[in-house]
PDB file of C-alpha atoms in Angstrom:
ATOM      1  CA  MET R  74     -16.352  22.268  -5.040  1.00  0.00           C
ATOM      2  CA  THR R  75     -17.795  22.528  -8.489  1.00  0.00           C
ATOM      3  CA  GLU R  76     -19.255  20.180 -11.028  1.00  0.00           C
ATOM      4  CA  ALA R  77     -18.102  20.967 -14.571  1.00  0.00           C
ATOM      5  CA  ARG R  78     -14.508  21.991 -15.317  1.00  0.00           C
ATOM      6  CA  GLY R  79     -13.453  23.383 -18.573  1.00  0.00           C
ATOM      7  CA  SER R  80      -9.798  24.068 -17.849  1.00  0.00           C
ATOM      8  CA  ALA R  81      -7.471  24.024 -14.898  1.00  0.00           C
ATOM      9  CA  GLY R  82      -4.083  25.582 -14.341  1.00  0.00           C
ATOM     10  CA  PRO R  83      -2.627  29.009 -13.566  1.00  0.00           C
ATOM     11  CA  ASN R  84      -5.763  30.712 -14.901  1.00  0.00           C
ATOM     12  CA  GLY R  85      -8.087  28.635 -12.708  1.00  0.00           C
ATOM     13  CA  ALA R  86     -10.874  26.167 -13.488  1.00  0.00           C
ATOM     14  CA  THR R  87     -13.811  27.375 -15.403  1.00  0.00           C
ATOM     15  CA  HIS R  88     -17.298  26.012 -14.752  1.00  0.00           C
ATOM     16  CA  ALA R  89     -20.516  25.400 -16.567  1.00  0.00           C
ATOM     17  CA  ARG R  90     -23.708  24.013 -14.994  1.00  0.00           C
ATOM     18  CA  HIS R  91     -23.381  22.656 -11.434  1.00  0.00           C
ATOM     19  CA  ALA R  92     -24.897  19.337 -10.323  1.00  0.00           C
ATOM     20  CA  PRO R  93     -27.799  19.740  -7.858  1.00  0.00           C
ATOM     21  CA  GLY R  94     -26.582  20.244  -4.294  1.00  0.00           C
ATOM     22  CA  THR R  95     -23.213  21.626  -5.331  1.00  0.00           C
ATOM     23  CA  PRO R  96     -22.280  25.031  -3.799  1.00  0.00           C
ATOM     24  CA  CYS R  97     -22.436  27.145  -6.980  1.00  0.00           C
ATOM     25  CA  ARG R  98     -22.240  30.798  -5.890  1.00  0.00           C
ATOM     26  CA  VAL R  99     -21.668  32.922  -2.799  1.00  0.00           C
ATOM     27  CA  SER R 100     -23.396  36.160  -1.987  1.00  0.00           C
ATOM     28  CA  LEU R 101     -23.006  38.863   0.615  1.00  0.00           C
ATOM     29  CA  MET R 102     -25.600  41.399   1.773  1.00  0.00           C
ATOM     30  CA  VAL R 103     -24.230  44.593   3.447  1.00  0.00           C
ATOM     31  CA  HIS R 104     -25.243  48.063   4.477  1.00  0.00           C
ATOM     32  CA  GLY R 105     -22.392  49.939   2.746  1.00  0.00           C
ATOM     33  CA  LEU R 106     -22.163  48.577  -0.764  1.00  0.00           C
ATOM     34  CA  ALA R 107     -19.612  51.086  -2.077  1.00  0.00           C
ATOM     35  CA  ALA R 108     -17.249  50.595   0.903  1.00  0.00           C
ATOM     36  CA  THR R 109     -17.609  46.787   0.625  1.00  0.00           C
ATOM     37  CA  GLU R 110     -16.718  46.909  -3.087  1.00  0.00           C
ATOM     38  CA  GLU R 111     -13.619  48.981  -2.233  1.00  0.00           C
ATOM     39  CA  PHE R 112     -12.558  46.441   0.457  1.00  0.00           C
ATOM     40  CA  TYR R 113     -12.892  43.286  -1.631  1.00  0.00           C
ATOM     41  CA  GLY R 114     -11.579  45.033  -4.756  1.00  0.00           C
ATOM     42  CA  ALA R 115      -8.393  45.938  -2.917  1.00  0.00           C
ATOM     43  CA  LEU R 116      -8.159  42.546  -1.182  1.00  0.00           C
ATOM     44  CA  PHE R 117      -8.921  40.096  -4.031  1.00  0.00           C
ATOM     45  CA  GLY R 118      -8.582  42.270  -7.143  1.00  0.00           C
ATOM     46  CA  TRP R 119     -12.298  42.022  -7.910  1.00  0.00           C
ATOM     47  CA  GLU R 120     -14.042  44.275 -10.339  1.00  0.00           C
ATOM     48  CA  PHE R 121     -17.825  44.919 -10.266  1.00  0.00           C
ATOM     49  CA  GLU R 122     -20.710  45.226 -12.627  1.00  0.00           C
ATOM     50  CA  PRO R 123     -24.426  45.715 -11.941  1.00  0.00           C
ATOM     51  CA  GLY R 124     -26.420  42.549 -11.269  1.00  0.00           C
ATOM     52  CA  PRO R 125     -30.116  41.653 -10.720  1.00  0.00           C
ATOM     53  CA  ARG R 126     -31.861  44.143  -8.395  1.00  0.00           C
ATOM     54  CA  GLN R 127     -34.740  42.009  -7.101  1.00  0.00           C
ATOM     55  CA  LEU R 128     -33.408  42.329  -3.583  1.00  0.00           C
ATOM     56  CA  GLY R 129     -32.225  45.916  -3.939  1.00  0.00           C
ATOM     57  CA  PRO R 130     -28.901  47.307  -5.299  1.00  0.00           C
ATOM     58  CA  TYR R 131     -26.631  44.358  -6.318  1.00  0.00           C
ATOM     59  CA  VAL R 132     -23.337  43.903  -8.130  1.00  0.00           C
ATOM     60  CA  ARG R 133     -21.579  40.862  -9.579  1.00  0.00           C
ATOM     61  CA  ALA R 134     -17.954  40.507  -8.471  1.00  0.00           C
ATOM     62  CA  LEU R 135     -15.585  39.584 -11.298  1.00  0.00           C
ATOM     63  CA  LEU R 136     -12.067  38.316 -11.458  1.00  0.00           C
ATOM     64  CA  ASN R 137     -10.476  38.493 -14.896  1.00  0.00           C
ATOM     65  CA  GLY R 138     -13.935  39.080 -16.328  1.00  0.00           C
ATOM     66  CA  ARG R 139     -15.468  35.980 -14.768  1.00  0.00           C
ATOM     67  CA  GLU R 140     -17.986  35.967 -11.962  1.00  0.00           C
ATOM     68  CA  VAL R 141     -16.750  34.892  -8.482  1.00  0.00           C
ATOM     69  CA  ALA R 142     -19.419  36.315  -6.094  1.00  0.00           C
ATOM     70  CA  GLY R 143     -22.329  38.681  -5.677  1.00  0.00           C
ATOM     71  CA  ILE R 144     -22.757  41.585  -3.234  1.00  0.00           C
ATOM     72  CA  GLY R 145     -26.000  43.401  -2.450  1.00  0.00           C
ATOM     73  CA  GLN R 146     -27.168  46.259  -0.287  1.00  0.00           C
ATOM     74  CA  LEU R 147     -29.573  45.666   2.593  1.00  0.00           C
ATOM     75  CA  PRO R 148     -32.471  48.099   3.121  1.00  0.00           C
ATOM     76  CA  PRO R 149     -31.631  50.631   5.876  1.00  0.00           C
ATOM     77  CA  ASP R 150     -34.351  49.123   8.139  1.00  0.00           C
ATOM     78  CA  ARG R 151     -33.186  45.545   7.816  1.00  0.00           C
ATOM     79  CA  HIS R 152     -30.850  44.679  10.725  1.00  0.00           C
ATOM     80  CA  LEU R 153     -29.751  41.258   9.648  1.00  0.00           C
ATOM     81  CA  PRO R 154     -26.410  39.477  10.342  1.00  0.00           C
ATOM     82  CA  ILE R 155     -23.867  40.473   7.730  1.00  0.00           C
ATOM     83  CA  ALA R 156     -22.649  37.102   6.391  1.00  0.00           C
ATOM     84  CA  TRP R 157     -21.449  35.316   3.287  1.00  0.00           C
ATOM     85  CA  THR R 158     -24.099  32.898   2.108  1.00  0.00           C
ATOM     86  CA  PRO R 159     -23.448  29.879  -0.183  1.00  0.00           C
ATOM     87  CA  TYR R 160     -26.081  28.955  -2.724  1.00  0.00           C
ATOM     88  CA  LEU R 161     -26.647  25.274  -3.478  1.00  0.00           C
ATOM     89  CA  ALA R 162     -27.531  24.349  -7.089  1.00  0.00           C
ATOM     90  CA  SER R 163     -31.050  23.126  -7.944  1.00  0.00           C
ATOM     91  CA  ASN R 164     -32.770  22.096 -11.123  1.00  0.00           C
ATOM     92  CA  ASP R 165     -36.092  23.323  -9.632  1.00  0.00           C
ATOM     93  CA  ALA R 166     -35.831  26.018  -6.945  1.00  0.00           C
ATOM     94  CA  ASP R 167     -39.536  25.830  -6.111  1.00  0.00           C
ATOM     95  CA  LEU R 168     -39.453  22.088  -5.564  1.00  0.00           C
ATOM     96  CA  THR R 169     -36.287  22.322  -3.486  1.00  0.00           C
ATOM     97  CA  ALA R 170     -37.758  25.123  -1.396  1.00  0.00           C
ATOM     98  CA  GLU R 171     -40.802  22.985  -0.684  1.00  0.00           C
ATOM     99  CA  THR R 172     -38.558  20.073   0.262  1.00  0.00           C
ATOM    100  CA  VAL R 173     -36.699  22.360   2.706  1.00  0.00           C
ATOM    101  CA  ARG R 174     -40.047  23.142   4.396  1.00  0.00           C
ATOM    102  CA  LEU R 175     -41.061  19.501   4.578  1.00  0.00           C
ATOM    103  CA  CYS R 176     -37.710  18.507   6.103  1.00  0.00           C
ATOM    104  CA  GLY R 177     -37.916  21.079   8.909  1.00  0.00           C
ATOM    105  CA  GLY R 178     -36.168  24.058   7.403  1.00  0.00           C
ATOM    106  CA  THR R 179     -37.448  27.581   6.685  1.00  0.00           C
ATOM    107  CA  VAL R 180     -37.723  29.499   3.442  1.00  0.00           C
ATOM    108  CA  GLY R 181     -37.195  33.205   4.276  1.00  0.00           C
ATOM    109  CA  VAL R 182     -37.172  34.730   0.774  1.00  0.00           C
ATOM    110  CA  GLY R 183     -38.590  33.456  -2.501  1.00  0.00           C
ATOM    111  CA  PRO R 184     -38.420  31.503  -4.586  1.00  0.00           C
ATOM    112  CA  LEU R 185     -38.156  34.461  -6.968  1.00  0.00           C
ATOM    113  CA  ASP R 186     -36.627  35.239 -10.329  1.00  0.00           C
ATOM    114  CA  ALA R 187     -33.376  37.240 -10.389  1.00  0.00           C
ATOM    115  CA  ALA R 188     -34.106  38.787 -13.821  1.00  0.00           C
ATOM    116  CA  GLU R 189     -32.644  36.544 -16.497  1.00  0.00           C
ATOM    117  CA  ALA R 190     -29.909  35.257 -14.287  1.00  0.00           C
ATOM    118  CA  GLY R 191     -31.816  32.492 -12.504  1.00  0.00           C
ATOM    119  CA  ARG R 192     -34.281  31.706  -9.750  1.00  0.00           C
ATOM    120  CA  LEU R 193     -33.369  31.794  -6.076  1.00  0.00           C
ATOM    121  CA  ALA R 194     -34.595  31.205  -2.534  1.00  0.00           C
ATOM    122  CA  ILE R 195     -32.930  32.003   0.725  1.00  0.00           C
ATOM    123  CA  CYS R 196     -33.507  29.332   3.436  1.00  0.00           C
ATOM    124  CA  SER R 197     -32.321  28.192   6.849  1.00  0.00           C
ATOM    125  CA  ASP R 198     -31.787  24.653   8.048  1.00  0.00           C
ATOM    126  CA  PRO R 199     -33.400  23.360  11.241  1.00  0.00           C
ATOM    127  CA  SER R 200     -30.435  24.694  13.306  1.00  0.00           C
ATOM    128  CA  GLY R 201     -30.842  28.169  11.886  1.00  0.00           C
ATOM    129  CA  ALA R 202     -27.912  28.271   9.452  1.00  0.00           C
ATOM    130  CA  VAL R 203     -28.764  30.302   6.366  1.00  0.00           C
ATOM    131  CA  PHE R 204     -28.124  29.071   2.819  1.00  0.00           C
ATOM    132  CA  GLY R 205     -29.503  29.807  -0.651  1.00  0.00           C
ATOM    133  CA  ILE R 206     -30.921  27.788  -3.509  1.00  0.00           C
ATOM    134  CA  TRP R 207     -29.928  28.721  -7.040  1.00  0.00           C
ATOM    135  CA  GLN R 208     -31.650  27.508 -10.210  1.00  0.00           C
ATOM    136  CA  ALA R 209     -29.411  28.724 -12.965  1.00  0.00           C
ATOM    137  CA  ALA R 210     -30.588  30.385 -16.202  1.00  0.00           C
ATOM    138  CA  ALA R 211     -28.278  32.980 -17.826  1.00  0.00           C
ATOM    139  CA  HIS R 212     -25.783  32.853 -14.951  1.00  0.00           C
ATOM    140  CA  HIS R 213     -24.601  29.511 -13.600  1.00  0.00           C
ATOM    141  CA  GLY R 214     -22.942  31.148 -10.591  1.00  0.00           C
ATOM    142  CA  THR R 215     -19.235  31.065  -9.707  1.00  0.00           C
ATOM    143  CA  ALA R 216     -17.480  30.906 -13.092  1.00  0.00           C
ATOM    144  CA  ILE R 217     -13.843  30.332 -11.925  1.00  0.00           C
ATOM    145  CA  THR R 218     -12.112  28.698  -9.064  1.00  0.00           C
ATOM    146  CA  GLY R 219      -8.658  27.441  -8.173  1.00  0.00           C
ATOM    147  CA  VAL R 220      -6.829  30.821  -8.247  1.00  0.00           C
ATOM    148  CA  PRO R 221      -6.422  33.500  -5.595  1.00  0.00           C
ATOM    149  CA  GLY R 222      -9.543  35.542  -4.985  1.00  0.00           C
ATOM    150  CA  THR R 223     -12.054  32.766  -5.761  1.00  0.00           C
ATOM    151  CA  PRO R 224     -14.254  30.652  -3.518  1.00  0.00           C
ATOM    152  CA  ALA R 225     -12.478  27.448  -2.547  1.00  0.00           C
ATOM    153  CA  TRP R 226     -14.751  25.618  -0.077  1.00  0.00           C
ATOM    154  CA  ASN R 227     -17.861  25.870   2.079  1.00  0.00           C
ATOM    155  CA  GLU R 228     -18.202  24.465   5.604  1.00  0.00           C
ATOM    156  CA  LEU R 229     -21.191  24.458   7.901  1.00  0.00           C
ATOM    157  CA  LEU R 230     -20.303  25.145  11.553  1.00  0.00           C
ATOM    158  CA  THR R 231     -23.056  23.844  13.826  1.00  0.00           C
ATOM    159  CA  PHE R 232     -23.621  22.297  17.256  1.00  0.00           C
ATOM    160  CA  GLU R 233     -23.678  18.685  16.100  1.00  0.00           C
ATOM    161  CA  THR R 234     -23.758  16.971  12.689  1.00  0.00           C
ATOM    162  CA  VAL R 235     -26.215  14.053  13.034  1.00  0.00           C
ATOM    163  CA  ASN R 236     -29.599  15.822  12.622  1.00  0.00           C
ATOM    164  CA  VAL R 237     -28.366  18.620  10.375  1.00  0.00           C
ATOM    165  CA  ALA R 238     -26.617  16.179   8.056  1.00  0.00           C
ATOM    166  CA  LYS R 239     -29.861  14.200   7.730  1.00  0.00           C
ATOM    167  CA  PHE R 240     -31.628  17.433   6.652  1.00  0.00           C
ATOM    168  CA  TYR R 241     -29.161  18.249   3.885  1.00  0.00           C
ATOM    169  CA  GLN R 242     -29.046  14.622   2.753  1.00  0.00           C
ATOM    170  CA  SER R 243     -32.891  14.587   2.555  1.00  0.00           C
ATOM    171  CA  VAL R 244     -33.040  17.851   0.575  1.00  0.00           C
ATOM    172  CA  PHE R 245     -30.148  17.395  -1.767  1.00  0.00           C
ATOM    173  CA  ALA R 246     -29.463  13.620  -1.749  1.00  0.00           C
ATOM    174  CA  TYR R 247     -25.915  13.996  -0.615  1.00  0.00           C
ATOM    175  CA  GLU R 248     -23.708  11.010   0.090  1.00  0.00           C
ATOM    176  CA  GLU R 249     -22.370  11.437   3.603  1.00  0.00           C
ATOM    177  CA  GLU R 250     -18.927  10.378   4.870  1.00  0.00           C
ATOM    178  CA  PRO R 251     -18.528  10.763   8.639  1.00  0.00           C
ATOM    179  CA  GLU R 252     -14.954  11.328   9.866  1.00  0.00           C
ATOM    180  CA  VAL R 253     -14.001   8.582  12.195  1.00  0.00           C
ATOM    181  CA  CYS R 254     -12.219  10.372  15.113  1.00  0.00           C
ATOM    182  CA  ALA R 255     -12.952  10.240  18.762  1.00  0.00           C
ATOM    183  CA  ASP R 256     -12.638  13.984  19.303  1.00  0.00           C
ATOM    184  CA  SER R 257     -14.099  15.245  16.083  1.00  0.00           C
ATOM    185  CA  ASP R 258     -17.683  15.582  14.817  1.00  0.00           C
ATOM    186  CA  HIS R 259     -17.307  15.969  11.086  1.00  0.00           C
ATOM    187  CA  VAL R 260     -19.220  14.872   7.963  1.00  0.00           C
ATOM    188  CA  THR R 261     -18.214  15.383   4.323  1.00  0.00           C
ATOM    189  CA  LEU R 262     -21.004  15.890   1.844  1.00  0.00           C
ATOM    190  CA  ARG R 263     -20.394  14.245  -1.531  1.00  0.00           C
ATOM    191  CA  ILE R 264     -22.064  14.132  -4.911  1.00  0.00           C
ATOM    192  CA  ASP R 265     -21.175  11.214  -7.226  1.00  0.00           C
ATOM    193  CA  GLY R 266     -18.251  10.503  -4.854  1.00  0.00           C
ATOM    194  CA  ARG R 267     -16.865  14.005  -5.045  1.00  0.00           C
ATOM    195  CA  PRO R 268     -16.594  16.065  -1.828  1.00  0.00           C
ATOM    196  CA  VAL R 269     -18.523  19.314  -2.287  1.00  0.00           C
ATOM    197  CA  ALA R 270     -18.861  20.688   1.306  1.00  0.00           C
ATOM    198  CA  ASP R 271     -18.635  19.572   4.897  1.00  0.00           C
ATOM    199  CA  ILE R 272     -20.425  19.881   8.227  1.00  0.00           C
ATOM    200  CA  HIS R 273     -18.409  20.433  11.389  1.00  0.00           C
ATOM    201  CA  GLY R 274     -20.061  20.030  14.806  1.00  0.00           C
ATOM    202  CA  VAL R 275     -18.237  22.226  17.292  1.00  0.00           C
ATOM    203  CA  GLY R 276     -20.708  22.250  20.194  1.00  0.00           C
ATOM    204  CA  ASN R 277     -20.329  25.180  22.523  1.00  0.00           C
ATOM    205  CA  ALA R 278     -17.349  26.488  20.550  1.00  0.00           C
ATOM    206  CA  LEU R 279     -19.796  28.261  18.220  1.00  0.00           C
ATOM    207  CA  PRO R 280     -19.635  32.008  18.466  1.00  0.00           C
ATOM    208  CA  ARG R 281     -22.469  33.097  20.717  1.00  0.00           C
ATOM    209  CA  ASP R 282     -23.290  36.032  18.531  1.00  0.00           C
ATOM    210  CA  ARG R 283     -23.637  33.867  15.413  1.00  0.00           C
ATOM    211  CA  GLY R 284     -24.893  30.378  16.130  1.00  0.00           C
ATOM    212  CA  PRO R 285     -24.768  27.787  13.343  1.00  0.00           C
ATOM    213  CA  HIS R 286     -23.592  29.260  10.100  1.00  0.00           C
ATOM    214  CA  TRP R 287     -21.943  28.501   6.809  1.00  0.00           C
ATOM    215  CA  MET R 288     -18.342  29.598   6.324  1.00  0.00           C
ATOM    216  CA  THR R 289     -16.877  30.303   2.862  1.00  0.00           C
ATOM    217  CA  TYR R 290     -13.160  29.792   2.281  1.00  0.00           C
ATOM    218  CA  PHE R 291     -11.454  31.978  -0.328  1.00  0.00           C
ATOM    219  CA  ASP R 292      -8.233  30.922  -2.112  1.00  0.00           C
ATOM    220  CA  VAL R 293      -5.240  33.159  -1.453  1.00  0.00           C
ATOM    221  CA  ALA R 294      -1.580  33.066  -2.625  1.00  0.00           C
ATOM    222  CA  ASP R 295      -0.192  33.770   0.818  1.00  0.00           C
ATOM    223  CA  THR R 296      -2.321  33.544   3.918  1.00  0.00           C
ATOM    224  CA  ASP R 297      -0.045  35.641   6.132  1.00  0.00           C
ATOM    225  CA  GLU R 298       0.332  38.446   3.683  1.00  0.00           C
ATOM    226  CA  THR R 299      -3.434  38.512   3.101  1.00  0.00           C
ATOM    227  CA  LEU R 300      -4.024  38.752   6.833  1.00  0.00           C
ATOM    228  CA  ALA R 301      -1.798  41.862   7.003  1.00  0.00           C
ATOM    229  CA  ARG R 302      -3.593  43.347   3.990  1.00  0.00           C
ATOM    230  CA  ILE R 303      -7.031  42.733   5.641  1.00  0.00           C
ATOM    231  CA  VAL R 304      -5.983  44.621   8.759  1.00  0.00           C
ATOM    232  CA  GLU R 305      -4.737  47.505   6.641  1.00  0.00           C
ATOM    233  CA  LEU R 306      -8.083  47.646   4.864  1.00  0.00           C
ATOM    234  CA  GLY R 307     -10.054  47.773   8.103  1.00  0.00           C
ATOM    235  CA  GLY R 308     -10.916  44.116   8.565  1.00  0.00           C
ATOM    236  CA  HIS R 309     -10.119  41.877  11.538  1.00  0.00           C
ATOM    237  CA  VAL R 310      -8.268  38.616  12.168  1.00  0.00           C
ATOM    238  CA  LEU R 311     -10.495  36.268  14.160  1.00  0.00           C
ATOM    239  CA  ARG R 312      -8.351  33.159  14.009  1.00  0.00           C
ATOM    240  CA  PRO R 313      -4.614  33.549  13.156  1.00  0.00           C
ATOM    241  CA  ALA R 314      -3.011  31.550  10.353  1.00  0.00           C
ATOM    242  CA  GLU R 315      -2.266  27.912  11.003  1.00  0.00           C
ATOM    243  CA  ASP R 316      -1.256  24.943   8.911  1.00  0.00           C
ATOM    244  CA  SER R 317      -3.893  22.283   8.253  1.00  0.00           C
ATOM    245  CA  ALA R 318      -4.173  19.078   6.238  1.00  0.00           C
ATOM    246  CA  HIS R 319      -5.565  21.146   3.387  1.00  0.00           C
ATOM    247  CA  GLY R 320      -3.310  24.207   3.501  1.00  0.00           C
ATOM    248  CA  ARG R 321      -2.590  27.309   5.581  1.00  0.00           C
ATOM    249  CA  VAL R 322      -5.868  28.679   6.904  1.00  0.00           C
ATOM    250  CA  ALA R 323      -7.185  31.651   8.862  1.00  0.00           C
ATOM    251  CA  THR R 324     -10.519  33.196   9.730  1.00  0.00           C
ATOM    252  CA  VAL R 325     -11.227  36.896   9.340  1.00  0.00           C
ATOM    253  CA  SER R 326     -13.996  39.467   9.004  1.00  0.00           C
ATOM    254  CA  ASP R 327     -14.508  42.349   6.733  1.00  0.00           C
ATOM    255  CA  PRO R 328     -15.189  45.939   8.087  1.00  0.00           C
ATOM    256  CA  GLU R 329     -18.938  45.251   8.367  1.00  0.00           C
ATOM    257  CA  GLY R 330     -18.324  42.020  10.246  1.00  0.00           C
ATOM    258  CA  ALA R 331     -18.903  39.348   7.552  1.00  0.00           C
ATOM    259  CA  ARG R 332     -16.777  36.339   8.498  1.00  0.00           C
ATOM    260  CA  PHE R 333     -14.876  34.281   5.963  1.00  0.00           C
ATOM    261  CA  SER R 334     -11.802  32.068   5.887  1.00  0.00           C
ATOM    262  CA  LEU R 335      -8.656  32.092   3.774  1.00  0.00           C
ATOM    263  CA  ILE R 336      -6.829  29.064   2.507  1.00  0.00           C
ATOM    264  CA  GLN R 337      -3.438  28.862   0.894  1.00  0.00           C
ATOM    265  CA  THR R 338      -3.118  25.554  -0.835  1.00  0.00           C
ATOM    266  CA  PRO R 339       0.001  23.912  -2.201  1.00  0.00           C
ATOM    267  CA  ARG R 340       0.504  24.781  -5.903  1.00  0.00           C
TER     268      ARG R 340
END
């Protein structure tokens, strides 16, 4: 998922600057910031410190002192879907945002500076799925992965992959690897041969209340135990745990309705 690795093992992999196009951070905008901090702090062991406030009250989520995510508070009059949003790395947020427009996407916010942390834009692809652009300055984004409580993967759920994959390839120069399977519409996005994200066409199986959207997977030590904890904390299980080729996975939502997935990988 990430570009530069400093160390790997029981303490996770640490990361420096991310190659353009790599998912480099995840962010969540909610109405109840304090309650959301309490939920994710109890679930993943995150601690919080103030972050850039260009979009309103905002905190950086930390695990063992290293950044794993960001959470902000929506203005009371903004009735937007509550969703985790991946940010894709860019060396020039303004140029990438303009490329998004030229390729049929939409730029909803920015580009704008997030204090000294970096420069960002919030966009949507031609199918309507929302993603961010992040040009790092003081903060490169997610600083640790590979341990419970950290982002593990990002997947775009959409109607079909062909046209959407062309959009992302045009904007970020991904190498695409279609999955050859008669009953699966699936494309892996690669940078320098490394898989960094994927696109899954699910047709009419998309939730009617969401439409195309990016899904963030978080690493957990035990998927089943984490599901029980989520229910205790007021969240919901949307798709029960099941074994997959990559580990034991499940899909859930937090108390405000933000959907995310859990993955327990072999260690």
